[in-house]
Short mmCIF file of C-alpha atoms in Angstrom, two decimals:
data_model
loop_
_atom_site.label_atom_id
_atom_site.label_comp_id
_atom_site.label_asym_id
_atom_site.label_seq_id
_atom_site.Cartn_x
_atom_site.Cartn_y
_atom_site.Cartn_z
CA MET A 1246 -88.21 -11.27 -126.25
CA ILE A 1247 -86.25 -9.49 -124.01
CA ARG A 1248 -82.23 -11.06 -124.00
CA GLN A 1249 -80.62 -12.16 -121.01
CA PHE A 1250 -78.48 -9.83 -120.78
CA GLN A 1251 -80.81 -7.41 -120.99
CA LEU A 1252 -82.76 -9.14 -118.32
CA VAL A 1253 -80.35 -9.12 -115.95
CA GLU A 1254 -79.19 -5.46 -116.26
CA THR A 1255 -82.79 -4.38 -116.16
CA VAL A 1256 -82.85 -6.05 -112.31
CA LYS A 1257 -79.41 -4.65 -111.54
CA ALA A 1258 -80.68 -1.33 -112.54
CA TYR A 1259 -82.99 -0.98 -109.53
CA ASP A 1260 -81.66 -3.53 -107.05
CA PRO A 1261 -77.61 -3.76 -107.23
CA GLY A 1262 -77.56 -6.24 -104.58
CA ALA A 1263 -79.70 -8.56 -106.60
CA ASP A 1264 -77.47 -12.28 -107.29
CA GLU A 1265 -76.29 -11.88 -111.21
CA ASP A 1266 -74.56 -15.01 -111.17
CA ALA A 1267 -78.45 -16.91 -109.77
CA LEU A 1268 -80.12 -14.82 -112.26
CA ASN A 1269 -77.80 -15.79 -115.71
CA ARG A 1270 -78.34 -19.49 -113.92
CA ALA A 1271 -81.92 -19.57 -113.51
CA TYR A 1272 -82.16 -18.20 -117.24
CA VAL A 1273 -80.18 -20.84 -118.94
CA PHE A 1274 -81.84 -23.59 -116.65
CA SER A 1275 -85.18 -22.47 -117.66
CA MET A 1276 -84.27 -22.78 -121.09
CA LYS A 1277 -82.69 -26.06 -121.03
CA ALA A 1278 -85.41 -27.60 -118.70
CA HIS A 1279 -88.19 -26.51 -121.50
CA GLY A 1280 -86.35 -27.77 -124.29
CA SER A 1281 -88.42 -27.71 -127.25
CA GLN A 1282 -91.57 -27.38 -126.31
CA GLU A 1283 -93.62 -24.86 -127.65
CA ARG A 1284 -96.70 -22.51 -127.26
CA ALA A 1285 -99.88 -22.35 -129.08
CA SER A 1286 -98.46 -19.79 -131.21
CA GLY A 1287 -95.66 -21.43 -132.40
CA ASP A 1288 -92.77 -19.41 -129.91
CA PRO A 1289 -90.52 -21.38 -127.68
CA TYR A 1290 -92.38 -22.40 -124.66
CA PHE A 1291 -89.55 -20.41 -122.47
CA SER A 1292 -90.68 -17.38 -124.16
CA HIS A 1293 -93.67 -17.28 -121.92
CA PRO A 1294 -91.13 -17.59 -118.13
CA LEU A 1295 -88.84 -14.95 -119.74
CA GLU A 1296 -92.02 -12.79 -120.26
CA VAL A 1297 -93.42 -13.51 -117.43
CA ALA A 1298 -90.38 -12.14 -115.36
CA ASN A 1299 -90.19 -9.03 -117.73
CA ILE A 1300 -93.31 -8.24 -116.35
CA LEU A 1301 -91.84 -8.49 -112.65
CA THR A 1302 -88.71 -6.10 -113.32
CA LYS A 1303 -91.52 -3.40 -114.19
CA MET A 1304 -92.79 -3.68 -110.57
CA LYS A 1305 -89.32 -3.64 -109.58
CA LEU A 1306 -89.53 -6.74 -107.43
CA ASP A 1307 -86.67 -8.55 -105.98
CA GLY A 1308 -83.97 -11.03 -107.59
CA ALA A 1309 -85.54 -14.10 -106.04
CA SER A 1310 -89.03 -13.11 -107.62
CA ILE A 1311 -87.47 -12.76 -110.59
CA ILE A 1312 -85.67 -15.89 -110.56
CA THR A 1313 -88.86 -17.83 -109.45
CA ALA A 1314 -90.87 -16.12 -112.23
CA LEU A 1315 -88.41 -18.09 -115.28
CA LEU A 1316 -88.44 -21.14 -113.07
CA HIS A 1317 -92.09 -21.25 -112.77
CA ASP A 1318 -93.49 -23.47 -115.21
CA THR A 1319 -90.35 -26.20 -114.43
CA VAL A 1320 -91.88 -28.38 -111.79
CA GLU A 1321 -95.18 -28.41 -113.76
CA ASP A 1322 -94.17 -29.07 -117.03
CA THR A 1323 -90.66 -30.42 -117.15
CA ASP A 1324 -88.41 -33.44 -115.31
CA ALA A 1325 -87.06 -30.40 -113.10
CA THR A 1326 -87.87 -31.36 -109.54
CA LEU A 1327 -87.84 -28.65 -106.33
CA GLU A 1328 -85.02 -30.58 -105.10
CA GLN A 1329 -82.69 -29.58 -108.25
CA ILE A 1330 -84.53 -26.19 -107.59
CA GLU A 1331 -83.30 -26.04 -103.94
CA HIS A 1332 -79.61 -27.20 -104.55
CA LEU A 1333 -79.04 -24.88 -107.38
CA PHE A 1334 -80.91 -21.74 -106.23
CA GLY A 1335 -81.90 -22.13 -102.57
CA LYS A 1336 -84.39 -22.73 -100.17
CA GLU A 1337 -86.12 -19.07 -101.19
CA VAL A 1338 -86.68 -19.79 -104.82
CA ALA A 1339 -87.85 -23.07 -103.81
CA ARG A 1340 -90.32 -22.04 -101.70
CA LEU A 1341 -91.60 -19.39 -104.18
CA VAL A 1342 -91.57 -21.95 -107.40
CA ASP A 1343 -93.52 -24.75 -104.88
CA GLY A 1344 -96.08 -22.36 -103.85
CA VAL A 1345 -96.74 -21.39 -107.82
CA THR A 1346 -96.52 -24.54 -108.90
CA LYS A 1347 -99.58 -25.39 -106.19
CA LEU A 1348 -101.81 -22.56 -107.20
CA SER A 1349 -101.59 -23.62 -110.83
CA ARG A 1350 -102.58 -27.06 -109.67
CA ILE A 1351 -105.70 -25.73 -107.47
CA GLU A 1352 -106.37 -23.10 -110.70
CA LEU A 1353 -106.62 -26.76 -112.84
CA GLN A 1354 -108.67 -28.44 -110.31
CA SER A 1355 -110.99 -26.12 -109.14
CA ASP A 1356 -114.90 -25.88 -110.32
CA HIS A 1357 -113.96 -22.12 -109.15
CA SER A 1358 -116.52 -20.27 -111.54
CA LYS A 1359 -119.27 -21.04 -109.68
CA HIS A 1360 -117.15 -20.16 -106.37
CA ALA A 1361 -115.30 -16.92 -107.53
CA GLU A 1362 -114.80 -15.24 -104.02
CA ASN A 1363 -114.04 -18.16 -102.41
CA PHE A 1364 -111.29 -18.94 -104.93
CA ARG A 1365 -109.74 -16.00 -104.80
CA LYS A 1366 -109.58 -16.57 -100.97
CA LEU A 1367 -107.99 -19.53 -101.10
CA VAL A 1368 -105.44 -18.18 -103.71
CA LEU A 1369 -104.60 -15.38 -100.96
CA ALA A 1370 -104.44 -17.93 -98.06
CA MET A 1371 -102.30 -20.07 -100.25
CA SER A 1372 -99.49 -17.31 -101.26
CA GLU A 1373 -98.09 -16.98 -97.63
CA ASP A 1374 -95.27 -15.25 -99.57
CA ILE A 1375 -97.45 -12.40 -101.45
CA ARG A 1376 -94.71 -12.77 -104.34
CA VAL A 1377 -96.23 -16.42 -105.19
CA LEU A 1378 -98.98 -14.42 -106.24
CA LEU A 1379 -97.47 -11.71 -107.60
CA VAL A 1380 -95.76 -14.35 -110.11
CA LYS A 1381 -98.94 -15.80 -110.56
CA LEU A 1382 -101.06 -12.61 -111.63
CA ALA A 1383 -97.53 -12.13 -114.17
CA ASP A 1384 -98.31 -15.41 -115.18
CA ARG A 1385 -101.89 -15.02 -116.17
CA LEU A 1386 -101.61 -11.10 -118.04
CA HIS A 1387 -98.92 -12.66 -120.29
CA ASN A 1388 -101.22 -15.87 -121.12
CA MET A 1389 -104.11 -12.98 -121.77
CA GLN A 1390 -101.85 -11.06 -124.13
CA THR A 1391 -101.18 -14.00 -126.13
CA LEU A 1392 -104.77 -15.85 -126.02
CA ASP A 1393 -105.58 -15.06 -129.19
CA HIS A 1394 -103.32 -18.19 -130.70
CA ILE A 1395 -105.20 -20.42 -128.98
CA ARG A 1396 -107.33 -21.65 -131.40
CA ASP A 1397 -110.67 -23.08 -129.46
CA MET A 1398 -113.26 -20.18 -129.14
CA GLU A 1399 -115.10 -21.74 -125.47
CA LYS A 1400 -111.85 -22.28 -124.27
CA ARG A 1401 -110.51 -18.82 -124.82
CA LYS A 1402 -113.82 -17.13 -123.26
CA ARG A 1403 -113.12 -19.79 -120.54
CA ILE A 1404 -110.18 -18.35 -119.28
CA ALA A 1405 -111.26 -14.49 -119.96
CA ARG A 1406 -114.41 -15.16 -117.78
CA GLU A 1407 -111.58 -16.46 -115.18
CA THR A 1408 -109.60 -13.54 -115.51
CA LEU A 1409 -112.40 -11.45 -114.81
CA GLU A 1410 -114.03 -13.26 -111.81
CA ILE A 1411 -110.76 -13.68 -110.13
CA TYR A 1412 -107.32 -12.24 -111.47
CA ALA A 1413 -108.47 -9.02 -112.28
CA PRO A 1414 -110.41 -8.59 -108.97
CA LEU A 1415 -107.31 -10.12 -106.93
CA ALA A 1416 -105.03 -7.65 -108.63
CA GLU A 1417 -107.22 -4.79 -107.51
CA ARG A 1418 -107.59 -5.94 -104.01
CA ILE A 1419 -103.74 -5.84 -103.73
CA GLY A 1420 -103.89 -2.22 -105.19
CA MET A 1421 -102.49 -3.74 -108.61
CA HIS A 1422 -104.65 -0.73 -111.06
CA GLN A 1423 -102.42 -1.21 -113.89
CA MET A 1424 -102.39 -5.00 -114.02
CA LYS A 1425 -106.16 -4.60 -112.85
CA ASP A 1426 -106.97 -2.39 -116.32
CA GLU A 1427 -105.19 -4.50 -118.66
CA LEU A 1428 -106.42 -8.15 -117.49
CA GLU A 1429 -110.20 -6.59 -117.76
CA ASN A 1430 -109.64 -5.27 -121.14
CA LEU A 1431 -107.90 -8.10 -123.01
CA ALA A 1432 -110.58 -10.47 -121.31
CA PHE A 1433 -113.08 -7.78 -122.48
CA ALA A 1434 -111.76 -8.35 -125.92
CA GLN A 1435 -112.61 -11.69 -126.04
CA LEU A 1436 -115.82 -11.74 -124.50
CA HIS A 1437 -117.55 -8.59 -125.92
CA GLN A 1438 -115.52 -8.21 -128.86
CA GLU A 1439 -118.18 -6.13 -130.81
CA ALA A 1440 -118.61 -3.51 -127.96
CA ARG A 1441 -115.35 -3.23 -127.08
CA ASP A 1442 -114.02 -2.58 -130.88
CA SER A 1443 -117.11 0.39 -130.98
CA ILE A 1444 -116.33 1.57 -127.75
CA VAL A 1445 -112.43 1.34 -128.82
CA GLN A 1446 -113.39 3.62 -132.04
CA ARG A 1447 -115.35 5.94 -130.47
CA LEU A 1448 -112.68 6.71 -128.08
CA THR A 1449 -110.41 7.21 -131.14
CA PHE A 1450 -112.98 9.37 -132.64
CA LEU A 1451 -112.83 11.27 -129.60
CA ARG A 1452 -109.19 11.75 -129.34
CA GLU A 1453 -108.95 12.93 -132.80
CA SER A 1454 -111.29 15.83 -132.54
CA GLY A 1455 -111.14 16.65 -128.87
CA GLN A 1456 -107.63 16.75 -128.30
CA PRO A 1457 -107.45 20.35 -128.74
CA ARG A 1458 -109.78 21.38 -126.37
CA ALA A 1459 -108.03 18.55 -123.52
CA ASP A 1460 -104.72 20.35 -124.19
CA ARG A 1461 -106.66 23.43 -123.76
CA ILE A 1462 -108.22 22.55 -120.07
CA ILE A 1463 -105.04 20.83 -119.13
CA ALA A 1464 -103.01 24.28 -120.05
CA GLU A 1465 -105.77 26.20 -118.15
CA LEU A 1466 -105.76 23.89 -115.21
CA LYS A 1467 -101.46 23.88 -115.03
CA ARG A 1468 -102.35 28.15 -115.64
CA THR A 1469 -104.59 28.59 -112.74
CA LEU A 1470 -102.90 26.25 -110.32
CA LYS A 1471 -99.18 28.55 -110.92
CA GLU A 1472 -100.86 31.68 -110.45
CA GLU A 1473 -101.88 30.65 -106.87
CA GLY A 1474 -98.36 29.50 -106.20
CA VAL A 1475 -98.66 25.30 -106.57
CA GLU A 1476 -96.43 23.82 -108.92
CA ALA A 1477 -98.38 20.82 -110.75
CA ALA A 1478 -98.00 18.61 -113.57
CA VAL A 1479 -101.19 18.20 -115.56
CA SER A 1480 -102.44 15.62 -117.54
CA GLY A 1481 -105.58 13.60 -119.21
CA ARG A 1482 -106.28 9.65 -118.82
CA GLU A 1483 -109.06 8.38 -120.79
CA LYS A 1484 -110.95 5.32 -119.15
CA THR A 1485 -110.65 2.28 -120.35
CA PRO A 1486 -113.22 0.66 -122.60
CA TYR A 1487 -113.90 -1.60 -120.01
CA SER A 1488 -114.79 0.53 -117.41
CA ILE A 1489 -116.66 2.76 -119.52
CA TRP A 1490 -118.88 -0.01 -121.02
CA ARG A 1491 -119.39 -1.30 -117.17
CA LYS A 1492 -120.02 2.24 -116.62
CA MET A 1493 -122.86 1.77 -119.70
CA GLN A 1494 -124.42 -1.20 -118.87
CA ARG A 1495 -124.86 -0.26 -114.81
CA LYS A 1496 -126.39 3.06 -115.49
CA ASN A 1497 -128.30 1.93 -118.75
CA VAL A 1498 -127.10 4.79 -121.00
CA PRO A 1499 -125.32 5.02 -124.37
CA PHE A 1500 -121.81 5.90 -125.07
CA GLU A 1501 -122.76 9.59 -125.98
CA GLN A 1502 -124.25 10.25 -122.68
CA LEU A 1503 -121.23 9.91 -120.67
CA SER A 1504 -119.88 12.40 -119.31
CA ASP A 1505 -116.42 11.58 -118.01
CA ILE A 1506 -114.75 9.38 -120.71
CA MET A 1507 -111.63 11.61 -119.83
CA ALA A 1508 -109.86 12.41 -115.99
CA PHE A 1509 -107.16 14.88 -115.16
CA ARG A 1510 -104.49 14.21 -112.96
CA ILE A 1511 -102.58 16.44 -111.14
CA ALA A 1512 -99.61 15.66 -109.78
CA VAL A 1513 -97.88 17.74 -106.96
CA ASP A 1514 -94.52 17.00 -104.71
CA SER A 1515 -96.54 16.56 -100.78
CA VAL A 1516 -99.56 16.05 -99.34
CA PRO A 1517 -100.03 19.30 -98.00
CA ASP A 1518 -99.75 20.58 -101.86
CA CYS A 1519 -102.62 17.91 -102.68
CA TYR A 1520 -104.90 19.93 -100.55
CA ARG A 1521 -103.67 23.31 -101.59
CA ALA A 1522 -104.17 22.52 -104.95
CA LEU A 1523 -107.85 21.34 -104.06
CA GLY A 1524 -108.79 24.44 -102.59
CA VAL A 1525 -107.66 26.48 -105.59
CA LEU A 1526 -109.37 24.38 -108.31
CA HIS A 1527 -112.76 24.23 -105.66
CA SER A 1528 -111.93 28.47 -105.32
CA ALA A 1529 -111.86 28.93 -109.50
CA TYR A 1530 -114.74 26.30 -110.54
CA SER A 1531 -117.87 25.17 -109.27
CA MET A 1532 -117.68 21.65 -107.81
CA VAL A 1533 -119.63 19.11 -108.91
CA PRO A 1534 -121.81 17.74 -105.76
CA GLY A 1535 -121.07 14.84 -104.46
CA ARG A 1536 -118.28 14.38 -106.62
CA PHE A 1537 -115.47 14.81 -103.69
CA LYS A 1538 -113.55 11.99 -101.97
CA ASP A 1539 -110.41 12.23 -99.94
CA PHE A 1540 -108.58 9.13 -100.20
CA ILE A 1541 -105.63 10.64 -98.38
CA SER A 1542 -107.11 11.26 -94.93
CA THR A 1543 -108.94 7.77 -95.71
CA PRO A 1544 -107.08 5.61 -98.24
CA LYS A 1545 -108.70 2.77 -99.75
CA PRO A 1546 -108.29 -0.43 -98.25
CA ASN A 1547 -105.84 -1.53 -101.28
CA GLY A 1548 -103.77 1.26 -100.05
CA TYR A 1549 -105.14 3.72 -102.86
CA GLN A 1550 -104.83 7.28 -101.81
CA SER A 1551 -105.83 10.37 -103.96
CA LEU A 1552 -107.97 13.17 -104.07
CA HIS A 1553 -111.00 13.22 -106.36
CA THR A 1554 -113.47 15.52 -107.50
CA GLY A 1555 -115.35 17.05 -109.97
CA VAL A 1556 -115.79 20.66 -111.60
CA ILE A 1557 -117.38 22.43 -114.14
CA GLY A 1558 -114.08 23.54 -115.14
CA PRO A 1559 -112.59 25.06 -118.28
CA GLU A 1560 -114.44 25.71 -121.45
CA LYS A 1561 -117.87 25.43 -119.34
CA GLN A 1562 -116.77 21.38 -119.32
CA ARG A 1563 -117.73 19.34 -116.47
CA ILE A 1564 -114.28 16.92 -115.55
CA GLU A 1565 -113.04 14.75 -113.29
CA ILE A 1566 -109.76 15.57 -112.01
CA GLN A 1567 -107.82 13.17 -109.21
CA ILE A 1568 -104.73 14.66 -106.93
CA ARG A 1569 -102.09 12.98 -105.80
CA THR A 1570 -98.41 12.72 -104.99
CA PRO A 1571 -95.81 10.84 -106.89
CA GLU A 1572 -95.23 8.37 -104.62
CA MET A 1573 -99.58 7.75 -104.42
CA HIS A 1574 -99.43 7.11 -108.35
CA GLU A 1575 -97.14 4.73 -107.99
CA VAL A 1576 -98.87 3.02 -105.25
CA ALA A 1577 -102.20 3.34 -107.86
CA ASP A 1578 -100.64 1.94 -110.15
CA PHE A 1579 -98.60 -1.36 -109.09
CA GLY A 1580 -100.07 -1.73 -105.11
CA VAL A 1581 -98.16 -3.59 -102.53
CA ALA A 1582 -94.99 -3.90 -105.04
CA ALA A 1583 -94.95 0.01 -104.47
CA HIS A 1584 -95.92 0.10 -101.05
CA TRP A 1585 -92.68 -2.15 -100.53
CA ARG A 1586 -90.20 -0.35 -102.32
CA TYR A 1587 -90.85 2.89 -100.45
CA LYS A 1588 -90.69 0.98 -96.89
CA GLN A 1589 -87.27 -0.89 -98.19
CA GLY A 1590 -85.53 1.42 -100.72
CA ALA A 1591 -84.68 -0.49 -104.44
CA GLY A 1592 -81.44 -2.41 -103.74
CA ALA A 1593 -81.85 -3.39 -100.21
CA GLY A 1594 -80.14 -6.04 -100.89
CA PRO A 1595 -80.74 -9.98 -100.87
CA VAL A 1596 -83.80 -11.30 -98.87
CA GLU A 1597 -82.71 -13.93 -96.07
CA SER A 1598 -86.29 -15.10 -95.06
CA ALA A 1599 -89.26 -14.26 -96.63
CA ASN A 1600 -91.46 -15.55 -94.06
CA GLU A 1601 -92.06 -12.73 -92.03
CA THR A 1602 -89.03 -10.09 -92.30
CA GLY A 1603 -88.13 -9.98 -96.24
CA VAL A 1604 -89.69 -8.41 -98.94
CA GLY A 1605 -92.94 -11.05 -99.18
CA GLY A 1606 -93.19 -10.85 -95.62
CA VAL A 1607 -93.29 -6.51 -95.78
CA LEU A 1608 -96.16 -7.27 -98.58
CA LEU A 1609 -97.93 -10.14 -96.92
CA LYS A 1610 -98.16 -8.10 -93.61
CA LEU A 1611 -99.36 -5.29 -95.62
CA ILE A 1612 -101.89 -7.20 -97.22
CA VAL A 1613 -103.41 -8.56 -93.40
CA SER A 1614 -103.00 -5.13 -92.20
CA ARG A 1615 -105.46 -4.03 -94.83
CA GLY A 1616 -107.94 -6.81 -94.51
CA PHE A 1617 -107.23 -8.73 -98.16
CA ILE A 1618 -106.59 -11.62 -95.77
CA ASN A 1619 -107.15 -12.44 -92.26
CA GLU A 1620 -104.29 -14.69 -90.09
CA ARG A 1621 -106.91 -17.49 -90.06
CA ALA A 1622 -107.02 -18.13 -94.16
CA ARG A 1623 -103.39 -17.48 -93.53
CA ASP A 1624 -102.91 -20.52 -91.96
CA GLY A 1625 -105.53 -22.96 -93.65
CA LYS A 1626 -107.77 -22.82 -91.61
CA GLU A 1627 -110.67 -20.51 -93.31
CA MET A 1628 -110.13 -21.62 -97.00
CA MET A 1629 -113.13 -22.64 -99.16
CA THR A 1630 -116.46 -22.71 -98.43
CA THR A 1631 -119.90 -23.89 -100.07
#
């Protein structure tokens, strides 16, 4: 469990303008409010909001988001009131905490398993400040990380299904692929444990027996690019167990017949370098028909950008390659949070109003502009349909 000073130092490192006093007061307030409450694991309940805050620091969210994470369960689960929170931490934090509380309530009340897509629309519509949704996703992620401590197997499976049907797609919709992958794999372990364990064992075997080949492919790709004047970082990345299982189900093939268990990622400094690297690779190796996709000139709706291609590469191996800049890579992992950081710059100072001009407003405008939620839904006029 991260300590108080560690949390504050982490936030201040990427956002020097964050309110250190407010962060410390929120930490103490939440710890006292939750008092002797315990999680299913037997850990102090306060460990949960603290870990949710820690997850959000990895996205480098602003101080108000971190404070909201620390306080997000206080109104729902303790004697604390919104009036107290507004008095102690201001209107912005009170509004964010209220938003998370409302999402938690509709989560408990809705039979959303039958209407997963409509429920996702409702969650987006209620997240007028998109930071509310980011806190909720971090809340769900930590709950999934600790789900094994719940003894009721049916309850665990219900939560895992909710995660697969609602929260992982929401994370993907706003471009947060790293969170999507983790949510999917945690849910997969609960719902299909034997299949997941089998895939993990096979991946481990391939990693141990095939690593020299992967290293040789990386070295040759890097050498091929360098000979043509393209400086690049080259790495290999395994597909996730859940994505492998989905592909096995979709194609109705066993694990052994999948040829794209590992993808290779090439990182270059600029967009022109992405296309230069692509040209070098297509000149050096035979391209696999139908595998080239240009998500730089035409980004995905969630903002994802990269060049994808497949080639018969080093050692006559069919390989998948992604080419992108470091900025594209961060956006691929952290979605709208990364978009905001690149637009605003870290440490932009405190946010006066998140409705339209602040952090949440910038993120929300990105969501609206990319079609994830329309203005009617944002105004509450288009919620759930039957």
